[in-house]
Tab-separated table of N, CA and C in Angstrom:
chain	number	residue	atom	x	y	z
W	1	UNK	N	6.120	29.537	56.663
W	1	UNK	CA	5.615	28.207	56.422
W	1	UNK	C	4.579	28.216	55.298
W	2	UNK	N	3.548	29.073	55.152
W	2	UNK	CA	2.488	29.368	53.938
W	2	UNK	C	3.495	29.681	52.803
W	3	UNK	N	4.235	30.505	52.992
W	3	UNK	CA	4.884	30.491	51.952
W	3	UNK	C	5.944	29.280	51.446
W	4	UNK	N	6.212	28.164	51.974
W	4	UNK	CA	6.987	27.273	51.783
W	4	UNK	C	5.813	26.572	50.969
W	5	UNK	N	4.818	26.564	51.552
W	5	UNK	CA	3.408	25.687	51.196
W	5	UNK	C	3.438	26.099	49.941
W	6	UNK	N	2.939	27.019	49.586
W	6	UNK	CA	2.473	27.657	48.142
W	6	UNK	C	3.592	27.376	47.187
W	7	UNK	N	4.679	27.809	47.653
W	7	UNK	CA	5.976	27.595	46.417
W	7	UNK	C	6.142	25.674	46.094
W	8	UNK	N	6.346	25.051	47.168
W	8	UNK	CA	5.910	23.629	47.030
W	8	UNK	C	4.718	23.338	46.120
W	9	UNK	N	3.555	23.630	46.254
W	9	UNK	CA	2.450	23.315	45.901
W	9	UNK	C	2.668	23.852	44.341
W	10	UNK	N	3.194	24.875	44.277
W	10	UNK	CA	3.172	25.463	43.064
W	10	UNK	C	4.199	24.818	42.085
W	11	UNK	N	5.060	24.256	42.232
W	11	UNK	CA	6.166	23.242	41.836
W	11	UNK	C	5.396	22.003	41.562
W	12	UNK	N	4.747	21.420	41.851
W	12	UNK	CA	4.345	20.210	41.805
W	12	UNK	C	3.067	20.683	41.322
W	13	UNK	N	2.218	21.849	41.007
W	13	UNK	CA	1.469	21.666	39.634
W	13	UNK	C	1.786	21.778	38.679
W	14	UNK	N	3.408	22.434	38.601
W	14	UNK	CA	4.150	23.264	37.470
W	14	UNK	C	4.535	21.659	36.782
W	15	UNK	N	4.846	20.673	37.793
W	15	UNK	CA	5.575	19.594	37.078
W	15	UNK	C	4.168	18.435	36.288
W	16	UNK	N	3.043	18.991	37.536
W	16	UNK	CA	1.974	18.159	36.803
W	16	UNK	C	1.628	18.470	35.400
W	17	UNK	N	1.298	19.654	35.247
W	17	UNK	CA	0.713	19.793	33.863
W	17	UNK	C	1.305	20.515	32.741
W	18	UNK	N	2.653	20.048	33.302
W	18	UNK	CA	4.162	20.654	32.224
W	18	UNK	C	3.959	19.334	31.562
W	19	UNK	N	4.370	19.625	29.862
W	19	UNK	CA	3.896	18.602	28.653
W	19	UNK	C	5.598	18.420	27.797
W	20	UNK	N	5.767	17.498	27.228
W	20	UNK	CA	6.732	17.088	26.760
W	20	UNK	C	6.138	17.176	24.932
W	21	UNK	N	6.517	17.624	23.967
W	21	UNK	CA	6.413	17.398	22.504
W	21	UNK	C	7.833	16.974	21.730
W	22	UNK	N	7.496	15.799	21.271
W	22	UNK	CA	8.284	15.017	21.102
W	22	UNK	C	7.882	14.831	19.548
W	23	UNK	N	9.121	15.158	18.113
W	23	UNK	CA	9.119	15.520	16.965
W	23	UNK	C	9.931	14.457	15.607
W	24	UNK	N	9.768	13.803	15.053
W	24	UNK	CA	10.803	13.349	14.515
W	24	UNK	C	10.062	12.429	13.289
W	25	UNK	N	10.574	12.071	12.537
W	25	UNK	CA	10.604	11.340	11.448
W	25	UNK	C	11.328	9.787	11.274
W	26	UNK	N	10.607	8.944	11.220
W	26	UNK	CA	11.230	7.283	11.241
W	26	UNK	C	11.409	6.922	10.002
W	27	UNK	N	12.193	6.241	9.093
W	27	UNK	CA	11.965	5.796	7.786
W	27	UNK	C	12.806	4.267	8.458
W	28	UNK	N	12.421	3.493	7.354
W	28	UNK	CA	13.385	2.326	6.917
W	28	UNK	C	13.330	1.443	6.120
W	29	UNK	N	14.091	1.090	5.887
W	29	UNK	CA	14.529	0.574	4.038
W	29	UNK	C	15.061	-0.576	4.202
W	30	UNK	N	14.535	-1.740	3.452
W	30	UNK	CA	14.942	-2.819	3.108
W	30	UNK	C	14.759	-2.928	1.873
W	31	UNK	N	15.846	-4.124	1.534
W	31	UNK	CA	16.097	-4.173	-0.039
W	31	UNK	C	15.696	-5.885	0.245
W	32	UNK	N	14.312	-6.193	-0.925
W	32	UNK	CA	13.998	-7.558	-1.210
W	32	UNK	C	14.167	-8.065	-2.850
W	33	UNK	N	13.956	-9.470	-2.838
W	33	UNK	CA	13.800	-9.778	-4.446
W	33	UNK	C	12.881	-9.290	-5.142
W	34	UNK	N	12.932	-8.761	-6.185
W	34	UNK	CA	11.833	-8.532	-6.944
W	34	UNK	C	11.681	-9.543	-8.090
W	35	UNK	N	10.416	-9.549	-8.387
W	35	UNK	CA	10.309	-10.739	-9.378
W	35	UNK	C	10.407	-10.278	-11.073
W	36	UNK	N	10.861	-11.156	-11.738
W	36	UNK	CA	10.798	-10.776	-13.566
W	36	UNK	C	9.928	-10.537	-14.022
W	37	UNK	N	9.745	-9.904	-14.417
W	37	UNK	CA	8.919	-9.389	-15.599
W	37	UNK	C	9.118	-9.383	-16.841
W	38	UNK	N	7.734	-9.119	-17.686
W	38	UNK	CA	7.791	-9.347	-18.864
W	38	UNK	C	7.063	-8.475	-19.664
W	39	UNK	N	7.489	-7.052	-20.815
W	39	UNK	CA	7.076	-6.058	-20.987
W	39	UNK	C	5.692	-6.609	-22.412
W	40	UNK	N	4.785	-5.975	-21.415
W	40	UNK	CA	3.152	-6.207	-22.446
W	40	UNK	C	2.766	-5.358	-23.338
W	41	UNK	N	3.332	-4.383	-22.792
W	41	UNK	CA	3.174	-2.927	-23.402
W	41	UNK	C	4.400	-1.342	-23.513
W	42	UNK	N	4.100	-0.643	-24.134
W	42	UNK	CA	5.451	0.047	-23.043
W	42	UNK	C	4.929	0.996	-22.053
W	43	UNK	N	6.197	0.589	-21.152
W	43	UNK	CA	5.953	1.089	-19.865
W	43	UNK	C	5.517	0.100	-19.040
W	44	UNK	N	4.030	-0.691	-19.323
W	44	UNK	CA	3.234	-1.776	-18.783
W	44	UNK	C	4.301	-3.055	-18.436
W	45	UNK	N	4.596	-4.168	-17.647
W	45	UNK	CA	5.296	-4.834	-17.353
W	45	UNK	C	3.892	-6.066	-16.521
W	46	UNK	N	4.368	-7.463	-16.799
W	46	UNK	CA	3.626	-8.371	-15.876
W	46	UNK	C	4.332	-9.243	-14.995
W	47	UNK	N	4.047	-9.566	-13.829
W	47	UNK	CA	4.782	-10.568	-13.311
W	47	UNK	C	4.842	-11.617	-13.565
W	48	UNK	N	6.202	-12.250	-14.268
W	48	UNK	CA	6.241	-13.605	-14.529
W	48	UNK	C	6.070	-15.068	-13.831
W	49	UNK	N	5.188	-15.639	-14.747
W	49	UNK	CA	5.082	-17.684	-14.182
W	49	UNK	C	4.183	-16.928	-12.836
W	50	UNK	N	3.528	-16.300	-12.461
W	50	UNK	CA	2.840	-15.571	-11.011
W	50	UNK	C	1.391	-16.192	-11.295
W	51	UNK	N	0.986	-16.764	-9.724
W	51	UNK	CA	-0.333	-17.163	-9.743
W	51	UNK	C	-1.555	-16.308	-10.176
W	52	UNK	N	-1.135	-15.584	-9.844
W	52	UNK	CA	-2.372	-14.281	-9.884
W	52	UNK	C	-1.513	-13.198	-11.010
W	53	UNK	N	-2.593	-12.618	-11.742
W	53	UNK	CA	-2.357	-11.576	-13.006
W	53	UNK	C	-1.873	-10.023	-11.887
W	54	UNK	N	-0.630	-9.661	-12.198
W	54	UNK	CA	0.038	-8.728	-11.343
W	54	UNK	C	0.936	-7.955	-12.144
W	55	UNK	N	0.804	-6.795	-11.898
W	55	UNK	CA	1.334	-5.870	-13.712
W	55	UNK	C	1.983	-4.481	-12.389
W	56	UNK	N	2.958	-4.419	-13.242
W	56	UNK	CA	3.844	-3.091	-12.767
W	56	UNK	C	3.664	-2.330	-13.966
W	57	UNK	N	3.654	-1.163	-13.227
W	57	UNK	CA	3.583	0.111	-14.025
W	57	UNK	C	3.665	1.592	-13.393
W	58	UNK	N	5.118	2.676	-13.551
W	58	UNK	CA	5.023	3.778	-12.337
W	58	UNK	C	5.138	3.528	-11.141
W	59	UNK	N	5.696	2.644	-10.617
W	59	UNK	CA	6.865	1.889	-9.489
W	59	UNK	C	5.513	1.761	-9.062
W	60	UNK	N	4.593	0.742	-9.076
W	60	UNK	CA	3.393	0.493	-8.538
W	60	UNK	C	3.341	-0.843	-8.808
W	61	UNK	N	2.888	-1.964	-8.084
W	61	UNK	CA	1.996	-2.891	-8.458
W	61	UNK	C	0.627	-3.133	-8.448
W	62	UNK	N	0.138	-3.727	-9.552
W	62	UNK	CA	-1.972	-3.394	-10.125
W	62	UNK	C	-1.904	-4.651	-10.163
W	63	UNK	N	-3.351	-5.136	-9.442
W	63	UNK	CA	-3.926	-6.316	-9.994
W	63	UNK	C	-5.355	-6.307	-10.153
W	64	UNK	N	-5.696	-6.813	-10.585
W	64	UNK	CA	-7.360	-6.827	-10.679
W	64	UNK	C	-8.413	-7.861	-10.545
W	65	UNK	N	-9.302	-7.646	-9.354
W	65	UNK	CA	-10.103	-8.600	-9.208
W	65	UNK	C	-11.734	-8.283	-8.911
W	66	UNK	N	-12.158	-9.178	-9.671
W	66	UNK	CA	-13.630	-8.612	-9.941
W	66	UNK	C	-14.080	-6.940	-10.279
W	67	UNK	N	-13.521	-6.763	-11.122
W	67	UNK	CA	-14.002	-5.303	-11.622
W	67	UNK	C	-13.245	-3.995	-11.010
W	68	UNK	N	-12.468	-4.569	-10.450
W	68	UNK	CA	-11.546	-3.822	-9.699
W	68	UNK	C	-10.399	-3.488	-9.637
W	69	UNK	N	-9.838	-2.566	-9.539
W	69	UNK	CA	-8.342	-2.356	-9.393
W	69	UNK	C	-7.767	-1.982	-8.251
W	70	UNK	N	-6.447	-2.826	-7.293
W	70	UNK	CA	-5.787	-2.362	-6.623
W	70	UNK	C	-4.568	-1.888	-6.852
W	71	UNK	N	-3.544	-1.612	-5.754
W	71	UNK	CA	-2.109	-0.887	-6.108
W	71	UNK	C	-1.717	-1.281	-4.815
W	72	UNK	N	0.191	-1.632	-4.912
W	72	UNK	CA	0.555	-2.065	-3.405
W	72	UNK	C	1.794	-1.623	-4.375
W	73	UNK	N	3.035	-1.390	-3.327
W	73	UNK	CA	4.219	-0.890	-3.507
W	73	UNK	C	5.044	-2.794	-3.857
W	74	UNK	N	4.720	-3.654	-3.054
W	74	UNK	CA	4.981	-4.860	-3.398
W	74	UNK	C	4.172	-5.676	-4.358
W	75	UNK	N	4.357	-6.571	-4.627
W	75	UNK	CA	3.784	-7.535	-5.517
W	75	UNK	C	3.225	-8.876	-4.706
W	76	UNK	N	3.252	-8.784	-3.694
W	76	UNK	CA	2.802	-9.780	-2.557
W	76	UNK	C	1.874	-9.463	-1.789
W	77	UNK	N	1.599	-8.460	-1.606
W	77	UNK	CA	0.024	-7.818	-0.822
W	77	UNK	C	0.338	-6.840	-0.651
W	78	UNK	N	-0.376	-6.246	0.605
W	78	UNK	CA	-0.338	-4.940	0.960
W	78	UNK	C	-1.776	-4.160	-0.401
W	79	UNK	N	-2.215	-4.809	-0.775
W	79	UNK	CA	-3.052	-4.384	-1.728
W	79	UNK	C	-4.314	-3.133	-1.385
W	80	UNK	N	-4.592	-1.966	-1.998
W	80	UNK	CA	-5.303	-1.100	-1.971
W	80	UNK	C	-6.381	-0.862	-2.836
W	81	UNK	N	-7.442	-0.602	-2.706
W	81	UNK	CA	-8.678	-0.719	-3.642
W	81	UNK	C	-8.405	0.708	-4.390
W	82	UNK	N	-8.487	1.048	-5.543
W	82	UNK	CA	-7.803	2.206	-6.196
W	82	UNK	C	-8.882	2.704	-7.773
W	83	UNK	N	-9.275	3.613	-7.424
W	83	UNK	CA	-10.273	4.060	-8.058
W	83	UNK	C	-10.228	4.536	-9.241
W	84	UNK	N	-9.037	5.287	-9.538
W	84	UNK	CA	-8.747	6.022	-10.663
W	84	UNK	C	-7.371	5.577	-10.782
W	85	UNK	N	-7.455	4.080	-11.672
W	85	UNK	CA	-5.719	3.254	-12.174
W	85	UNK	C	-5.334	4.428	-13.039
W	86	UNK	N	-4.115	4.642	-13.866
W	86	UNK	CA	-3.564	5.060	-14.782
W	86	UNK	C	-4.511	4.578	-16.283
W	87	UNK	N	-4.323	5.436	-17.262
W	87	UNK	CA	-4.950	4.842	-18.775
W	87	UNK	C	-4.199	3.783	-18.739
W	88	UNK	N	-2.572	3.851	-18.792
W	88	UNK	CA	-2.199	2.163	-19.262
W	88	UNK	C	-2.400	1.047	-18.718
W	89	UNK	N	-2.987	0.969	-17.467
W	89	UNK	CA	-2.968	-0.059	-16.461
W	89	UNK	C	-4.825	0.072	-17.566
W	90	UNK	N	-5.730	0.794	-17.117
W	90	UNK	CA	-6.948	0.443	-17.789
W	90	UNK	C	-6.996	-0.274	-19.326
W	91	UNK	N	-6.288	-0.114	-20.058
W	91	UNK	CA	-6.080	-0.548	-21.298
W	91	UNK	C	-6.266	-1.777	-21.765
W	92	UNK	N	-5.101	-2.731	-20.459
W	92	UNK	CA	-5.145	-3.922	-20.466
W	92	UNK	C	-6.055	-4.986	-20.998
W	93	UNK	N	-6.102	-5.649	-22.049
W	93	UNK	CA	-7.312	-6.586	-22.076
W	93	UNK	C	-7.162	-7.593	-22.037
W	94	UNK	N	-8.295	-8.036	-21.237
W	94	UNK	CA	-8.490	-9.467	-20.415
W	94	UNK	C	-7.473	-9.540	-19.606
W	95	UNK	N	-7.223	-8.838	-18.290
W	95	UNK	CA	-6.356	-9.117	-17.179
W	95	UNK	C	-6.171	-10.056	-16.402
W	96	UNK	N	-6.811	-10.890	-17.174
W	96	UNK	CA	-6.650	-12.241	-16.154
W	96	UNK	C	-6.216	-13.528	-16.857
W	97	UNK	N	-5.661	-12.871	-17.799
W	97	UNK	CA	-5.196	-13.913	-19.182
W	97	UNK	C	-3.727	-13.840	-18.877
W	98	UNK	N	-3.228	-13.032	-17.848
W	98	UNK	CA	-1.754	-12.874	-17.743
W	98	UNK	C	-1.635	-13.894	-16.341
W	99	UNK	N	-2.425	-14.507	-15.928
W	99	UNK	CA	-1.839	-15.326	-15.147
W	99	UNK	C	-1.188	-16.574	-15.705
W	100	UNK	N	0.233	-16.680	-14.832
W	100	UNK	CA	1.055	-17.613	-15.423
W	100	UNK	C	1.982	-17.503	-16.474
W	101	UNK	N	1.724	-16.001	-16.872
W	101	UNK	CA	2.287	-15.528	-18.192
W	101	UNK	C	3.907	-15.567	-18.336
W	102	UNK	N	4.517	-16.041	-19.400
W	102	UNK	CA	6.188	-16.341	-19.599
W	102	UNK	C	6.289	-15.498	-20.851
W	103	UNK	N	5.291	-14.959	-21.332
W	103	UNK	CA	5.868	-13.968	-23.089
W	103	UNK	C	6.645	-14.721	-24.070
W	104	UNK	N	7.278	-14.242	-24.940
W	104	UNK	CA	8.108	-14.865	-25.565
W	104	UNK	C	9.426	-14.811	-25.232
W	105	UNK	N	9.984	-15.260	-23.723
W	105	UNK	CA	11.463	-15.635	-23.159
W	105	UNK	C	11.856	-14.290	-22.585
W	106	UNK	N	10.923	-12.676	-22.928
W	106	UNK	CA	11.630	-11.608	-22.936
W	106	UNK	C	11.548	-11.198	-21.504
W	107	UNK	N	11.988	-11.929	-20.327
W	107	UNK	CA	12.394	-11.854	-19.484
W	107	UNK	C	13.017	-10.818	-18.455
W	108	UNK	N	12.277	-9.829	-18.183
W	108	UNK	CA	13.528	-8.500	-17.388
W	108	UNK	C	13.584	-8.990	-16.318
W	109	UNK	N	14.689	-9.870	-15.681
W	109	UNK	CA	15.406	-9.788	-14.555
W	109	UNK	C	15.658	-8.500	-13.226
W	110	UNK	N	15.022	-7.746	-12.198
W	110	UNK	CA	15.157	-7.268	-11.730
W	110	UNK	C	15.641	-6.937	-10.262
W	111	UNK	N	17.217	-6.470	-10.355
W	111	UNK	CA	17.730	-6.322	-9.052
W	111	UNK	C	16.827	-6.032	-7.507
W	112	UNK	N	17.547	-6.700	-6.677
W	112	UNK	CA	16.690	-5.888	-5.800
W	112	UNK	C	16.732	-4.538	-5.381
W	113	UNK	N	15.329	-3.912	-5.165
W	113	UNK	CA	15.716	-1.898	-4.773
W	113	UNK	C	15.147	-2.166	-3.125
W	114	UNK	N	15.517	-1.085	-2.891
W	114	UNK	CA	15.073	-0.798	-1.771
W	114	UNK	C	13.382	-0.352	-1.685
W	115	UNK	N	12.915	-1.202	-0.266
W	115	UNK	CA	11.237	-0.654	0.101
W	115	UNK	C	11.102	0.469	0.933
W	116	UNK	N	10.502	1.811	0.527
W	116	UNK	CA	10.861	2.591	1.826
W	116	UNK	C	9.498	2.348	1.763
W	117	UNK	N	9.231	2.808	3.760
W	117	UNK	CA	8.160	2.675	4.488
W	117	UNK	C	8.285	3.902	5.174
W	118	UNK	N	7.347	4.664	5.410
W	118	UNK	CA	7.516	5.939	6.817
W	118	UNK	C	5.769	6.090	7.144
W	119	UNK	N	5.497	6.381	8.075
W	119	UNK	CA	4.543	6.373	8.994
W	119	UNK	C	3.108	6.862	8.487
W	120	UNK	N	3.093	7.395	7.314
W	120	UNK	CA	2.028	7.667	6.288
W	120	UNK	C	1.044	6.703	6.560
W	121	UNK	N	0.052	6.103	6.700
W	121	UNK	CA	-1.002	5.632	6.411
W	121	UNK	C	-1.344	5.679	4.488
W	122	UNK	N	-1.304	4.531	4.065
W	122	UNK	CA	-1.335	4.366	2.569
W	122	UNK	C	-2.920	5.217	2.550
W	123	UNK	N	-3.116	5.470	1.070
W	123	UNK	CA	-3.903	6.178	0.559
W	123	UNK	C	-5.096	5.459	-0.008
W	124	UNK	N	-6.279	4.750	1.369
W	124	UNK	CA	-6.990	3.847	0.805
W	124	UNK	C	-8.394	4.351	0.499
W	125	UNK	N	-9.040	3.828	-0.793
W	125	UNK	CA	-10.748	3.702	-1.111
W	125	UNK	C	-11.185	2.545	-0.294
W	126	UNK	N	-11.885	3.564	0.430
W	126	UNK	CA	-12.720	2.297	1.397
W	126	UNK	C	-14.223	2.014	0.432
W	127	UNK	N	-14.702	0.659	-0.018
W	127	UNK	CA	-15.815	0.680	-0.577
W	127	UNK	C	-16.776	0.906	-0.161
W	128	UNK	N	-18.274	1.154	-0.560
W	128	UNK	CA	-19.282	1.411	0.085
W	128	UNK	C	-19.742	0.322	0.926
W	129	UNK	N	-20.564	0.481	1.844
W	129	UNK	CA	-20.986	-0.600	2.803
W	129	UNK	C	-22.716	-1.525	1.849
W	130	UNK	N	-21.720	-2.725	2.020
W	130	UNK	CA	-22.844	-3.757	1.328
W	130	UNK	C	-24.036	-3.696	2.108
W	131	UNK	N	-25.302	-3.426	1.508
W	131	UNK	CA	-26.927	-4.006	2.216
W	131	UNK	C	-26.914	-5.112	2.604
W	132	UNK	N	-27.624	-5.609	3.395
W	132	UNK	CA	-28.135	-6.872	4.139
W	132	UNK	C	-29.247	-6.809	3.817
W	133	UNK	N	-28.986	-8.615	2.827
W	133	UNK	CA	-30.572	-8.965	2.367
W	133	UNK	C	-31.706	-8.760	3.846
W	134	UNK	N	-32.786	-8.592	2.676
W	134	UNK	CA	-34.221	-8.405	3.741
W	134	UNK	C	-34.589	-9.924	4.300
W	135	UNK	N	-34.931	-9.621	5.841
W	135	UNK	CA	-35.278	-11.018	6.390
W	135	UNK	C	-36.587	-11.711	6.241
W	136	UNK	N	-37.003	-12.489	5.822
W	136	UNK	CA	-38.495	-12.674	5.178
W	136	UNK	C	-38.446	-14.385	6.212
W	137	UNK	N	-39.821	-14.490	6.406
W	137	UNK	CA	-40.572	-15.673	7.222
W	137	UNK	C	-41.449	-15.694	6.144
W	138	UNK	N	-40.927	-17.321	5.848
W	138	UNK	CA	-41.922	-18.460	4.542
W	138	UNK	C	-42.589	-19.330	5.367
């Protein structure tokens, strides 16, 4: 009977603190519109008739706001604060003169590609943490 005990008992810690590792890789891919562009520079590309100044360059999208540069794989958000753009993306002058921009008709039409996504956590600059003005009694 002790021995029924122990082998029981011993089974049911074996199952308690027996662990499962579980391994694998997820991707998935959708294919959306991409919008026209219009070449500013070479290589450099802007998004056309677009509210906001939005420039492809190195399968990336850059935009810039207030002194800043981000990067998103789309042209619709997903935007990242990005510290060190490329020289050609820095080059740009007056980046905010391309909003709305149509060029002269030279139009690149672009198929849709596929978006891959996999479980990465994007590669973000978190900025420094803003001070809080001092509290003063007038």
């Amino acid at each position: 009977m002790k021995r029924n005990l122990l082998i029981l008992s011993g089974l049911v810690a074996l199952t308690l603190f027996s662990g499962c590792i579980v391994r694998g890789t997820v991707r998935a891919r959708a294919y959306g519109p991409q919008p026209d562009l219009v070449m500013i520079s070479p290589g450099v590309y802007v998004v056309a008739d677009y509210d906001d100044s939005v420039f492809y360059y190195d399968n990336y999208y850059w935009r810039y706001d207030g002194y800043v540069w981000y990067r998103s794989n789309v042209y619709t958000g997903g935007w990242a604060r990005w510290s060190s753009p490329p020289r050609a993306i820095v080059r740009i002058d007056r980046p905010r003169a391309y909003v709305r921009y149509r060029g002269n008709g030279n139009v690149h039409h672009q198929p849709a590609r596929p978006v891959g996504r996999d479980h990465r956590a994007p590669n973000r600059v978190q900025p420094a943490p803003r001070s809080r003005p001092a509290a003063r009694d007038h």
